[in-house]
Amino acid sequence: MAVYTKVSAEALSAFLARYDVGELVSMKGIAEGVENSNYFVETTGAAVGGLGPAGEHSRTRFILTLYEKRVDIADLPFFLGLTAHLSHQGLPVPAPIPDRDGAALQQLEGRPACLIEFLPGVSVSEVTPALARAAGDALARLHLGVEGFSGTRPNTLGLAGWEELAYACKAQLSAIDPALPALVAEELAWQRQTLPADIPAGIIHADLFPDNVLIQGGEISGLIDFYFACHDRLAYDLAITHAAWAFDDDGLYRGDPVAEALLEGYRNVRPLTAAEHAALPGLQRGAALRFLLTRAYDWINTPPGAMVTRKDPMAFARRLRHYQLAS
Amino acid sequence: MAVYTKVSAEALSAFLARYDVGELVSMKGIAEGVENSNYFVETTGAAVGGLGPAGEHSRTRFILTLYEKRVDIADLPFFLGLTAHLSHQGLPVPAPIPDRDGAALQQLEGRPACLIEFLPGVSVSEVTPALARAAGDALARLHLGVEGFSGTRPNTLGLAGWEELAYACKAQLSAIDPALPALVAEELAWQRQTLPADIPAGIIHADLFPDNVLIQGGEISGLIDFYFACHDRLAYDLAITHAAWAFDDDGLYRGDPVAEALLEGYRNVRPLTAAEHAALPGLQRGAALRFLLTRAYDWINTPPGAMVTRKDPMAFARRLRHYQLAS
């Protein structure tokens, strides 16, 4: 919810001179994203003979991202390569813009930085079955679209990561809610004993909440924020997306029409194998536990009144209980 | 530096239906403005037969402002009337957009709200004599442009306001700097004894810092943030603008070429009377004291680590000493 690194108009103008995007017209720091600093940037566009009218819309408006300390610089080539690949596949993913030398990853105001395609659309707050179906459809297309992409990144938020987070939170979990230590301990024990199924894996988005989906005219116009993307089971990504879309901000189930539309939207594009179908309930429990633990860790380690809004871990405790009862 | 009131895409879409601006395309919370919540809003534009091509650029991009607690709602008709008047005079001032019933002031998410014209341009950090001259020119045109505007608002940050702020800060001024209590007391005594000159008065901007001036292609494309506008002596506005442009962020004098270009730019459009010329040094001391006191008050009353960036009061103590020596 903040701009951490201030970029002057002079520095941005000099930076933009590396690109075929024309002159700086406007820049506004955006109050979005917890991890990085983002600016909305408008330019006059490329000179005649440059990009041509087809690229005009996307080539006068950009998001400028400066990567702050929580992002590992070593991961940036993976994130930028992945979004470039997906955009090239025709998916509505914001492409990194290369400069005249072909480099997308730059430095600005002492931070790694990237000029990124601006996509239209807005994130909705009210999830309908039609939107959930569209989200499922889009996630399946992402999973098909990553085929052929050679980069990879391990999932640091798998079982081992959950154990670390639970250990780091341990004594303070009960301060959030007295029932939390037992809920976490029991679920960790269950997850430990559940052998990972031999199901298809690939690069997953791993954070496809409604916040990260742009909608225009009832259709998906953008899939954004790939900074948790990693290699894991594809059905785990569907489990995360289910946990993200089938519940409201308080963790209350939105009902079967939304949840089933999401799964149907996915399966219509990429049918699940029998093993994936069987593994899904356990993966949903894991997805709920993953966000419960990261939120609990952030809750404990973020002072009240800090610049970042704390998100309630209990919204995912409710999801976890829902999945436990259903599995 | 924050968005205080969250506006959902659904609420904004319903809000925009009051206007001839088409459908919502994009919205981004802007990390600008200490007082209010601001969103960059893009729409599909008015339908054919509506505004026509001339208004097309300004009618698909907007700033949506939600007025937060520090703004007195009773002042909003003055601020919106003033900017509408100045825009109508051909000045590059963002006009409030009236809805189909002609109302510019609205309610959204429980707060007073206004859809406002989006102006291109960026605020510069490095002030050149050419830009200072353009700022002086623009300020003089503002002073000519307000003629005929019937609204008014008293300046609550005049001598009486300074006395109140100094009283409220009193014991804690020395914690900012040991020299501050004496500097403030002496200057207040001097200002008290200096009878206000009988010089032209009108509606002034009262906060025309480089932050509030948008530049595109070396020319001024926008004069923004009229939320301190009030009735006072026109030369006091020139004094504020001098204090704003002729010194850097640390309060160090940028040199005569910048300072003189500013004054010359102003006088070429609106020559100063002999009485204004004589009053200017005292008004500059007053301008420096005004910002010194509001910054000191905010410094004392803003906890470190709060969402708002504290601005150093000493940058204006340095300006005040500069003006004291020069007068």
XYZ file of C-alpha atoms in Angstrom:
654
model
C 0.000 0.000 0.000
C 2.867 2.383 -0.495
C 5.654 3.711 -2.643
C 8.886 2.927 -0.861
C 11.361 4.335 -3.377
C 10.743 7.824 -4.711
C 11.579 8.288 -8.397
C 12.077 11.848 -9.622
C 10.649 12.960 -12.953
C 14.192 13.737 -14.093
C 15.433 10.225 -13.250
C 12.422 8.618 -14.943
C 12.854 10.730 -18.093
C 16.488 9.659 -18.341
C 15.463 6.029 -17.722
C 12.775 6.115 -20.435
C 15.316 7.332 -22.991
C 16.563 3.713 -23.151
C 13.224 2.636 -24.644
C 11.236 3.335 -27.807
C 8.342 4.824 -25.850
C 8.638 8.570 -26.472
C 8.724 11.240 -23.793
C 7.375 11.147 -20.249
C 3.851 12.604 -19.968
C 2.723 11.603 -16.496
C 3.772 9.526 -13.494
C 1.791 8.615 -10.390
C 2.939 6.452 -7.529
C 0.416 3.653 -7.041
C -0.800 2.601 -3.613
C -0.809 -1.083 -4.538
C 1.388 -4.035 -3.814
C 2.837 -4.775 -0.421
C 6.242 -5.823 -1.658
C 7.351 -3.340 -4.308
C 7.066 0.288 -5.407
C 4.855 0.807 -8.454
C 4.271 3.822 -10.671
C 1.698 4.407 -13.351
C 3.671 5.931 -16.237
C 2.339 7.554 -19.377
C 4.476 8.528 -22.373
C 3.940 10.180 -25.744
C 4.493 6.810 -27.464
C 7.037 5.628 -29.984
C 7.916 7.842 -32.949
C 6.412 7.092 -36.369
C 8.080 4.026 -37.883
C 8.320 2.493 -34.425
C 5.766 0.181 -32.919
C 2.823 1.003 -35.162
C -0.813 1.489 -34.282
C -1.405 -2.065 -33.028
C 0.923 -1.558 -30.105
C -0.124 2.036 -29.492
C -2.441 1.415 -26.575
C -0.041 -0.660 -24.545
C 2.965 1.412 -25.505
C 1.958 4.739 -24.028
C 0.950 3.413 -20.611
C 3.114 1.358 -18.343
C 3.629 0.143 -14.839
C 7.109 0.878 -13.529
C 8.053 -1.549 -10.766
C 10.988 -1.052 -8.416
C 11.776 -4.254 -6.549
C 12.136 -3.718 -2.838
C 13.978 -5.755 -0.241
C 11.511 -8.629 0.163
C 12.051 -9.745 -3.445
C 15.147 -11.854 -4.099
C 16.992 -10.195 -6.992
C 18.149 -13.629 -8.154
C 14.492 -14.529 -8.827
C 13.804 -11.539 -11.091
C 15.023 -13.109 -14.365
C 12.619 -16.011 -13.661
C 9.619 -13.735 -12.979
C 10.307 -11.504 -15.977
C 11.066 -14.430 -18.277
C 7.859 -16.159 -17.207
C 5.601 -13.147 -17.797
C 7.293 -12.446 -21.142
C 6.708 -16.083 -22.146
C 3.045 -16.086 -21.085
C 2.351 -12.768 -22.816
C 3.984 -14.150 -25.949
C 1.592 -17.133 -25.726
C -1.286 -14.661 -26.010
C -2.292 -14.766 -22.348
C -3.354 -11.455 -20.737
C -0.184 -11.223 -18.656
C 1.701 -7.903 -18.381
C 4.862 -8.261 -20.456
C 8.152 -6.731 -19.326
C 9.226 -4.111 -21.882
C 12.753 -4.599 -23.213
C 14.918 -1.558 -23.832
C 16.585 -0.985 -27.222
C 19.314 -3.449 -26.236
C 16.736 -6.101 -25.353
C 17.186 -5.840 -21.570
C 14.035 -5.820 -19.423
C 15.688 -5.823 -15.992
C 17.158 -2.399 -15.193
C 18.368 -0.284 -12.295
C 16.620 2.903 -11.141
C 17.163 4.950 -7.982
C 19.467 2.191 -6.762
C 16.876 -0.579 -7.053
C 16.235 -3.305 -9.633
C 13.465 -1.987 -11.867
C 11.335 -3.011 -14.808
C 9.019 -1.168 -17.170
C 5.958 -3.359 -17.627
C 2.981 -3.384 -19.967
C -0.129 -1.695 -18.522
C -3.252 -3.825 -18.773
C -6.766 -2.391 -18.518
C -9.347 -3.788 -16.132
C -10.273 -3.698 -12.475
C -10.203 -6.243 -9.675
C -13.695 -7.022 -8.461
C -14.745 -7.415 -4.837
C -17.916 -9.399 -5.498
C -17.265 -12.837 -6.980
C -19.986 -14.291 -9.201
C -20.138 -17.819 -10.640
C -19.456 -16.332 -14.100
C -16.273 -14.622 -12.861
C -15.182 -17.731 -10.932
C -15.639 -19.785 -14.116
C -13.554 -17.245 -16.044
C -10.850 -17.434 -13.357
C -10.765 -21.232 -13.561
C -10.572 -21.048 -17.346
C -7.714 -18.522 -17.146
C -5.765 -20.593 -14.604
C -5.978 -23.667 -16.847
C -4.780 -21.617 -19.811
C -1.849 -20.415 -17.675
C -0.981 -24.045 -16.905
C -1.046 -24.932 -20.597
C 0.813 -21.706 -21.455
C 3.809 -22.362 -19.195
C 4.690 -25.477 -21.188
C 7.856 -24.717 -23.121
C 9.105 -22.196 -20.571
C 12.506 -23.352 -19.403
C 12.948 -21.297 -16.228
C 12.168 -22.675 -12.813
C 12.016 -21.679 -9.174
C 11.413 -23.962 -6.207
C 8.357 -23.416 -4.010
C 9.783 -22.135 -0.750
C 6.288 -22.178 0.731
C 5.772 -25.960 0.616
C 5.645 -28.320 3.605
C 9.189 -27.473 4.776
C 8.348 -23.759 4.562
C 5.150 -24.294 6.540
C 7.085 -26.085 9.270
C 9.523 -23.159 9.497
C 6.731 -20.595 9.647
C 4.854 -22.580 12.295
C 8.046 -22.843 14.349
C 8.702 -19.089 13.998
C 5.151 -18.218 15.070
C 4.809 -20.928 17.707
C 4.394 -19.165 21.044
C 2.459 -16.241 19.559
C -0.140 -18.199 17.575
C -2.386 -18.459 20.634
C -2.378 -14.668 20.987
C -4.129 -14.470 17.603
C -6.647 -17.151 18.611
C -6.499 -19.772 21.391
C -7.537 -22.523 18.966
C -4.800 -21.750 16.439
C -1.842 -23.752 17.885
C -3.815 -27.029 17.862
C -5.323 -26.354 14.418
C -1.865 -25.719 12.928
C -0.188 -28.637 14.714
C -2.881 -31.126 13.688
C -2.916 -29.993 10.085
C 0.885 -30.069 9.843
C 0.840 -33.644 11.188
C -1.807 -34.596 8.622
C 0.104 -32.976 5.764
C 3.350 -34.669 6.858
C 1.705 -38.093 6.712
C 0.061 -37.482 3.360
C 2.542 -38.556 0.732
C 2.629 -36.143 -2.188
C 0.677 -37.684 -5.038
C 2.454 -38.306 -8.335
C 0.492 -35.750 -10.306
C 1.412 -33.274 -13.072
C 3.647 -30.397 -11.998
C 4.840 -27.247 -13.691
C 5.164 -23.527 -13.086
C 2.183 -22.278 -11.063
C 0.947 -18.758 -10.269
C 0.448 -19.676 -6.592
C -1.415 -16.458 -5.671
C -4.350 -16.044 -8.081
C -6.675 -14.179 -5.725
C -9.392 -11.904 -7.194
C -6.981 -9.003 -6.439
C -4.640 -10.377 -9.070
C -7.230 -10.735 -11.809
C -8.299 -7.728 -13.878
C -11.781 -7.727 -15.384
C -13.148 -5.553 -18.168
C -16.632 -5.912 -19.624
C -17.187 -9.132 -17.669
C -14.104 -10.794 -19.197
C -10.632 -11.310 -17.803
C -8.291 -8.654 -19.182
C -5.294 -9.290 -16.957
C -3.571 -11.852 -14.751
C -1.016 -10.080 -12.614
C 1.459 -10.389 -9.742
C 3.538 -13.456 -10.564
C 5.963 -12.858 -7.684
C 5.009 -16.109 -5.940
C 5.205 -18.184 -9.135
C 7.182 -21.395 -8.665
C 7.379 -25.072 -9.626
C 4.738 -27.204 -7.943
C 1.811 -29.475 -8.702
C -0.684 -27.845 -11.051
C -3.605 -29.080 -8.925
C -2.110 -27.240 -5.940
C -2.495 -23.992 -7.915
C -6.140 -24.915 -8.499
C -6.458 -25.578 -4.747
C -5.009 -22.114 -3.975
C -7.326 -20.488 -6.506
C -10.265 -22.346 -4.967
C -9.314 -21.082 -1.492
C -8.990 -17.590 -2.973
C -12.278 -17.408 -4.897
C -14.727 -19.680 -3.094
C -14.539 -17.706 0.181
C -15.044 -14.048 1.034
C -12.504 -11.819 2.795
C -13.645 -13.113 6.177
C -13.180 -16.725 5.130
C -16.877 -17.517 4.743
C -17.771 -19.972 1.973
C -19.423 -18.221 -0.964
C -21.386 -21.374 -1.805
C -21.263 -24.222 -4.290
C -22.307 -22.227 -7.408
C -19.114 -20.122 -7.210
C -16.858 -23.003 -6.160
C -18.166 -25.407 -8.797
C -18.048 -22.809 -11.572
C -14.354 -22.268 -10.800
C -13.553 -25.993 -10.994
C -15.681 -26.455 -14.109
C -14.042 -23.466 -15.812
C -10.665 -25.077 -15.149
C -11.601 -28.621 -16.172
C -13.201 -27.495 -19.427
C -9.761 -26.310 -20.559
C -7.551 -28.797 -18.736
C -9.355 -31.922 -17.435
C -8.019 -33.244 -14.128
C -6.518 -36.714 -13.997
C -8.073 -39.178 -11.557
C -5.035 -38.799 -9.295
C -5.359 -34.993 -9.344
C -9.044 -35.241 -8.521
C -8.250 -37.526 -5.578
C -5.446 -35.255 -4.342
C -7.440 -32.002 -4.513
C -9.063 -32.073 -1.035
C -5.679 -32.504 0.648
C -4.115 -29.834 -1.524
C -6.928 -27.451 -0.545
C -6.142 -28.071 3.115
C -2.491 -27.335 2.330
C -3.383 -24.139 0.471
C -5.446 -22.891 3.417
C -2.611 -23.758 5.826
C -0.027 -21.951 3.642
C -1.928 -18.638 3.735
C -2.904 -19.114 7.374
C 0.775 -19.416 8.283
C 2.115 -16.545 6.165
C -0.646 -14.278 7.434
C -0.036 -15.349 11.035
C 3.696 -14.701 10.611
C 3.050 -11.239 9.088
C 0.452 -10.501 11.780
C 2.912 -11.275 14.542
C 5.785 -9.412 12.881
C 3.945 -6.303 11.665
C 3.470 -3.623 14.289
C -0.076 -2.201 14.368
C -0.065 1.191 12.647
C 2.694 0.192 10.216
C 2.406 1.202 6.565
C 1.274 -2.278 5.557
C -2.280 -3.409 6.281
C -2.324 -6.639 8.282
C -4.619 -9.314 6.872
C -6.528 -11.466 9.321
C -5.050 -14.982 9.594
C -8.377 -16.298 10.928
C -9.953 -15.901 7.483
C -7.732 -18.836 6.467
C -8.286 -20.771 9.684
C -11.968 -20.773 8.680
C -11.090 -22.044 5.210
C -8.888 -24.759 6.702
C -11.712 -25.980 8.952
C -14.059 -25.956 5.956
C -11.667 -28.130 3.945
C -10.956 -30.436 6.897
C -14.673 -31.116 7.279
C -15.107 -31.681 3.541
C -12.142 -34.031 3.070
C 1.149 9.118 0.715
C -1.742 6.759 1.062
C -5.250 5.757 0.134
C -7.331 6.015 3.288
C -10.717 5.037 1.878
C -10.925 1.919 -0.259
C -13.309 2.164 -3.217
C -14.445 -1.104 -4.784
C -14.686 -1.472 -8.550
C -18.409 -2.160 -8.151
C -18.992 1.062 -6.163
C -16.968 3.101 -8.640
C -18.824 1.652 -11.625
C -22.147 2.596 -10.032
C -20.774 6.086 -9.208
C -19.558 6.665 -12.785
C -23.030 5.873 -14.139
C -24.022 9.412 -13.006
C -21.638 10.896 -15.583
C -21.269 10.947 -19.347
C -17.908 9.207 -19.213
C -18.623 5.668 -20.374
C -17.657 2.491 -18.516
C -14.886 1.929 -15.996
C -11.676 0.611 -17.608
C -9.081 0.940 -14.868
C -8.598 2.327 -11.358
C -5.423 2.672 -9.335
C -5.092 4.156 -5.888
C -2.488 6.932 -6.009
C 0.169 7.328 -3.335
C -0.064 11.111 -3.426
C -1.560 13.760 -1.242
C -1.324 13.755 2.528
C -4.878 14.860 3.158
C -7.174 12.918 0.830
C -7.574 9.601 -0.976
C -6.949 9.806 -4.710
C -7.539 7.312 -7.513
C -6.454 7.410 -11.118
C -9.556 6.397 -13.082
C -9.821 5.501 -16.748
C -13.110 5.045 -18.613
C -14.183 4.138 -22.127
C -15.264 7.758 -22.730
C -18.592 9.313 -23.566
C -20.803 7.715 -26.206
C -20.944 9.202 -29.710
C -22.956 12.418 -29.664
C -21.544 13.231 -26.254
C -18.484 15.326 -25.621
C -16.871 15.081 -29.031
C -13.251 14.608 -29.968
C -11.989 17.858 -28.418
C -12.788 16.680 -24.931
C -11.802 13.088 -25.572
C -8.399 13.147 -23.934
C -9.541 14.696 -20.676
C -12.778 12.727 -20.608
C -11.370 9.222 -20.412
C -8.914 9.858 -17.601
C -9.760 11.330 -14.247
C -8.612 11.794 -10.720
C -11.201 10.665 -8.188
C -10.722 12.433 -4.863
C -12.345 11.332 -1.611
C -12.073 14.060 1.008
C -10.785 12.777 4.316
C -11.173 14.167 7.791
C -8.638 17.004 7.618
C -10.647 18.806 4.935
C -13.600 20.891 6.142
C -16.604 19.779 4.095
C -17.982 23.315 4.278
C -14.943 24.498 2.257
C -15.495 22.059 -0.620
C -17.935 24.215 -2.631
C -15.313 27.007 -2.496
C -12.450 24.765 -3.669
C -14.498 23.153 -6.439
C -16.030 26.464 -7.526
C -12.591 28.064 -7.666
C -10.991 25.353 -9.772
C -14.019 25.255 -12.094
C -13.741 29.050 -12.501
C -9.993 28.981 -13.192
C -10.307 26.118 -15.671
C -13.075 28.036 -17.423
C -10.672 31.006 -17.673
C -8.342 28.785 -19.704
C -5.837 28.187 -16.912
C -4.335 24.657 -16.643
C -6.279 23.880 -13.477
C -8.033 20.492 -13.061
C -11.763 21.109 -13.406
C -14.296 19.239 -11.283
C -16.508 17.141 -13.567
C -20.234 17.735 -13.089
C -22.592 14.773 -13.287
C -25.608 14.813 -15.636
C -27.494 16.923 -13.085
C -24.664 19.453 -12.906
C -23.416 18.415 -9.456
C -19.657 18.120 -8.970
C -19.635 17.335 -5.241
C -20.776 13.773 -4.575
C -20.681 11.058 -1.921
C -18.780 7.786 -2.329
C -17.995 5.113 0.275
C -19.380 7.469 2.900
C -17.053 10.350 2.066
C -17.474 13.564 0.080
C -16.033 12.850 -3.350
C -15.359 14.543 -6.677
C -14.414 13.305 -10.125
C -11.755 15.680 -11.432
C -10.105 16.301 -14.788
C -6.786 14.512 -15.227
C -3.976 16.781 -16.402
C -0.792 15.489 -18.012
C 2.640 16.500 -16.778
C 5.082 15.703 -14.012
C 6.385 17.623 -11.019
C 10.091 18.307 -11.333
C 12.638 17.993 -8.551
C 15.310 20.181 -10.124
C 14.257 23.807 -10.457
C 15.802 25.770 -13.313
C 15.507 29.526 -13.936
C 13.292 28.758 -16.952
C 10.886 26.701 -14.820
C 10.918 29.300 -12.029
C 10.059 31.969 -14.612
C 7.189 29.808 -15.874
C 5.957 29.323 -12.290
C 5.999 33.091 -11.668
C 4.158 33.665 -14.927
C 1.537 31.037 -14.005
C 1.030 32.461 -10.506
C 0.400 35.934 -11.931
C -2.095 34.487 -14.420
C -3.842 32.747 -11.510
C -4.080 36.106 -9.723
C -5.612 37.710 -12.801
C -7.832 34.679 -13.382
C -9.470 34.721 -9.950
C -10.987 38.145 -10.698
C -14.698 37.651 -11.137
C -14.850 34.602 -8.860
C -17.313 35.366 -6.108
C -16.426 32.689 -3.545
C -14.162 33.385 -0.618
C -12.478 31.669 2.308
C -10.515 33.330 5.100
C -6.837 32.489 5.550
C -6.730 30.503 8.783
C -2.952 30.388 8.540
C -2.330 34.127 8.968
C -0.769 35.842 11.990
C -3.477 34.624 14.413
C -3.034 31.056 13.105
C 0.738 31.307 13.513
C 0.309 32.427 17.131
C -1.934 29.425 17.825
C 0.478 26.987 16.211
C 3.441 28.465 18.092
C 1.505 28.182 21.352
C 0.547 24.563 20.601
C 4.148 23.613 19.777
C 5.759 25.722 22.474
C 7.523 23.331 24.854
C 8.432 20.863 22.142
C 10.012 23.275 19.632
C 13.371 22.998 21.377
C 13.302 19.223 20.915
C 13.368 19.811 17.149
C 16.231 22.315 17.459
C 17.470 24.279 20.480
C 17.486 27.516 18.440
C 13.875 27.172 17.307
C 11.957 28.714 20.267
C 13.911 31.982 20.030
C 13.704 32.098 16.222
C 9.925 31.659 16.314
C 9.361 34.092 19.219
C 11.466 36.831 17.624
C 9.844 36.467 14.224
C 6.341 36.434 15.702
C 7.185 39.662 17.582
C 8.495 41.235 14.362
C 5.416 40.146 12.376
C 3.095 41.448 15.119
C 4.680 44.888 14.933
C 4.649 45.022 11.153
C 1.337 46.534 10.150
C -0.171 44.775 7.148
C 0.420 46.958 4.112
C -2.588 48.175 2.161
C -1.858 46.133 -0.950
C -4.031 44.254 -3.474
C -5.717 41.137 -2.121
C -7.718 38.326 -3.687
C -7.945 34.551 -3.760
C -4.455 33.056 -3.561
C -3.192 29.506 -4.120
C -1.084 29.670 -0.933
C 0.824 26.429 -1.604
C 2.366 26.638 -5.083
C 5.375 24.419 -4.419
C 7.047 22.614 -7.358
C 5.076 19.512 -6.226
C 1.888 21.303 -7.211
C 3.016 22.319 -10.682
C 2.905 19.842 -13.564
C 5.354 20.293 -16.417
C 5.248 18.787 -19.880
C 7.751 19.576 -22.611
C 9.273 22.356 -20.521
C 5.931 24.154 -20.171
C 3.467 24.239 -17.323
C 0.612 21.807 -18.015
C -1.049 21.858 -14.616
C -1.495 23.862 -11.420
C -2.940 21.563 -8.789
C -3.874 21.176 -5.113
C -5.941 24.269 -4.297
C -6.872 22.999 -0.836
C -5.076 25.864 0.918
C -6.555 28.540 -1.368
C -7.944 31.492 0.577
C -8.326 35.266 0.537
C -5.104 37.131 1.288
C -2.698 39.615 -0.223
C -1.562 38.598 -3.710
C 2.045 39.498 -2.873
C 1.923 37.032 0.022
C 1.231 34.278 -2.530
C 4.287 35.457 -4.462
C 6.254 35.334 -1.190
C 5.108 31.742 -0.566
C 5.976 30.752 -4.126
C 9.402 32.382 -3.695
C 9.991 30.409 -0.486
C 8.861 27.280 -2.347
C 10.949 27.624 -5.523
C 14.075 29.573 -4.572
C 15.236 26.974 -2.024
C 15.856 23.247 -2.233
C 14.232 20.606 -0.025
C 16.826 21.200 2.694
C 16.130 24.935 2.706
C 19.337 25.936 0.909
C 19.042 28.940 -1.421
C 19.143 27.889 -5.081
C 20.697 31.221 -6.055
C 19.663 34.529 -7.595
C 19.115 33.257 -11.178
C 16.222 31.042 -10.028
C 14.810 33.552 -7.519
C 14.965 36.487 -9.936
C 13.502 34.514 -12.824
C 10.501 33.684 -10.639
C 9.888 37.323 -9.707
C 10.458 38.493 -13.265
C 8.072 35.871 -14.642
C 5.427 37.147 -12.245
C 6.012 40.877 -12.846
C 5.946 40.491 -16.629
C 2.300 39.418 -16.336
C 1.270 41.385 -13.267
C 3.628 44.247 -12.291
C 3.966 44.806 -8.550
C 2.871 48.131 -7.076
C 5.482 50.099 -5.137
C 3.726 49.135 -1.887
C 3.789 45.431 -2.828
C 7.458 45.663 -3.705
C 8.177 47.253 -0.315
C 6.090 44.668 1.557
C 7.599 41.616 -0.136
C 10.600 41.037 2.197
C 8.321 40.998 5.256
C 5.812 38.741 3.503
C 8.619 36.329 2.634
C 9.570 36.160 6.312
C 5.919 35.461 7.093
C 5.713 32.748 4.436
C 8.787 31.000 5.856
C 7.351 31.245 9.383
C 3.995 29.813 8.252
C 5.537 26.632 6.827
C 8.046 26.395 9.679
C 5.149 26.357 12.159
C 2.860 23.928 10.326
C 5.769 21.566 9.753
C 6.865 21.848 13.391
C 3.304 21.145 14.520
C 3.018 18.113 12.225
C 6.489 16.931 13.276
C 5.537 17.043 16.943
C 2.153 15.433 16.369
C 3.094 12.702 13.880
C 4.563 9.575 15.441
C 7.683 8.318 13.632
C 6.717 5.351 11.476
C 3.231 6.707 10.778
C 1.827 6.454 7.263
C 2.581 10.122 6.583
C 6.135 11.224 5.850
C 7.216 13.972 8.236
C 8.819 16.973 6.526
C 11.739 18.648 8.245
C 10.720 21.997 9.845
C 14.355 23.145 9.815
C 14.238 23.513 6.022
C 11.967 26.498 6.706
C 13.986 27.759 9.676
C 16.843 28.116 7.167
C 14.598 30.024 4.764
C 13.432 32.294 7.589
C 17.012 33.140 8.558
C 17.806 33.820 4.893
C 14.899 36.260 4.634
C 15.702 37.884 7.989
C 19.236 38.601 6.821
C 18.007 39.934 3.479
C 15.297 42.232 4.845
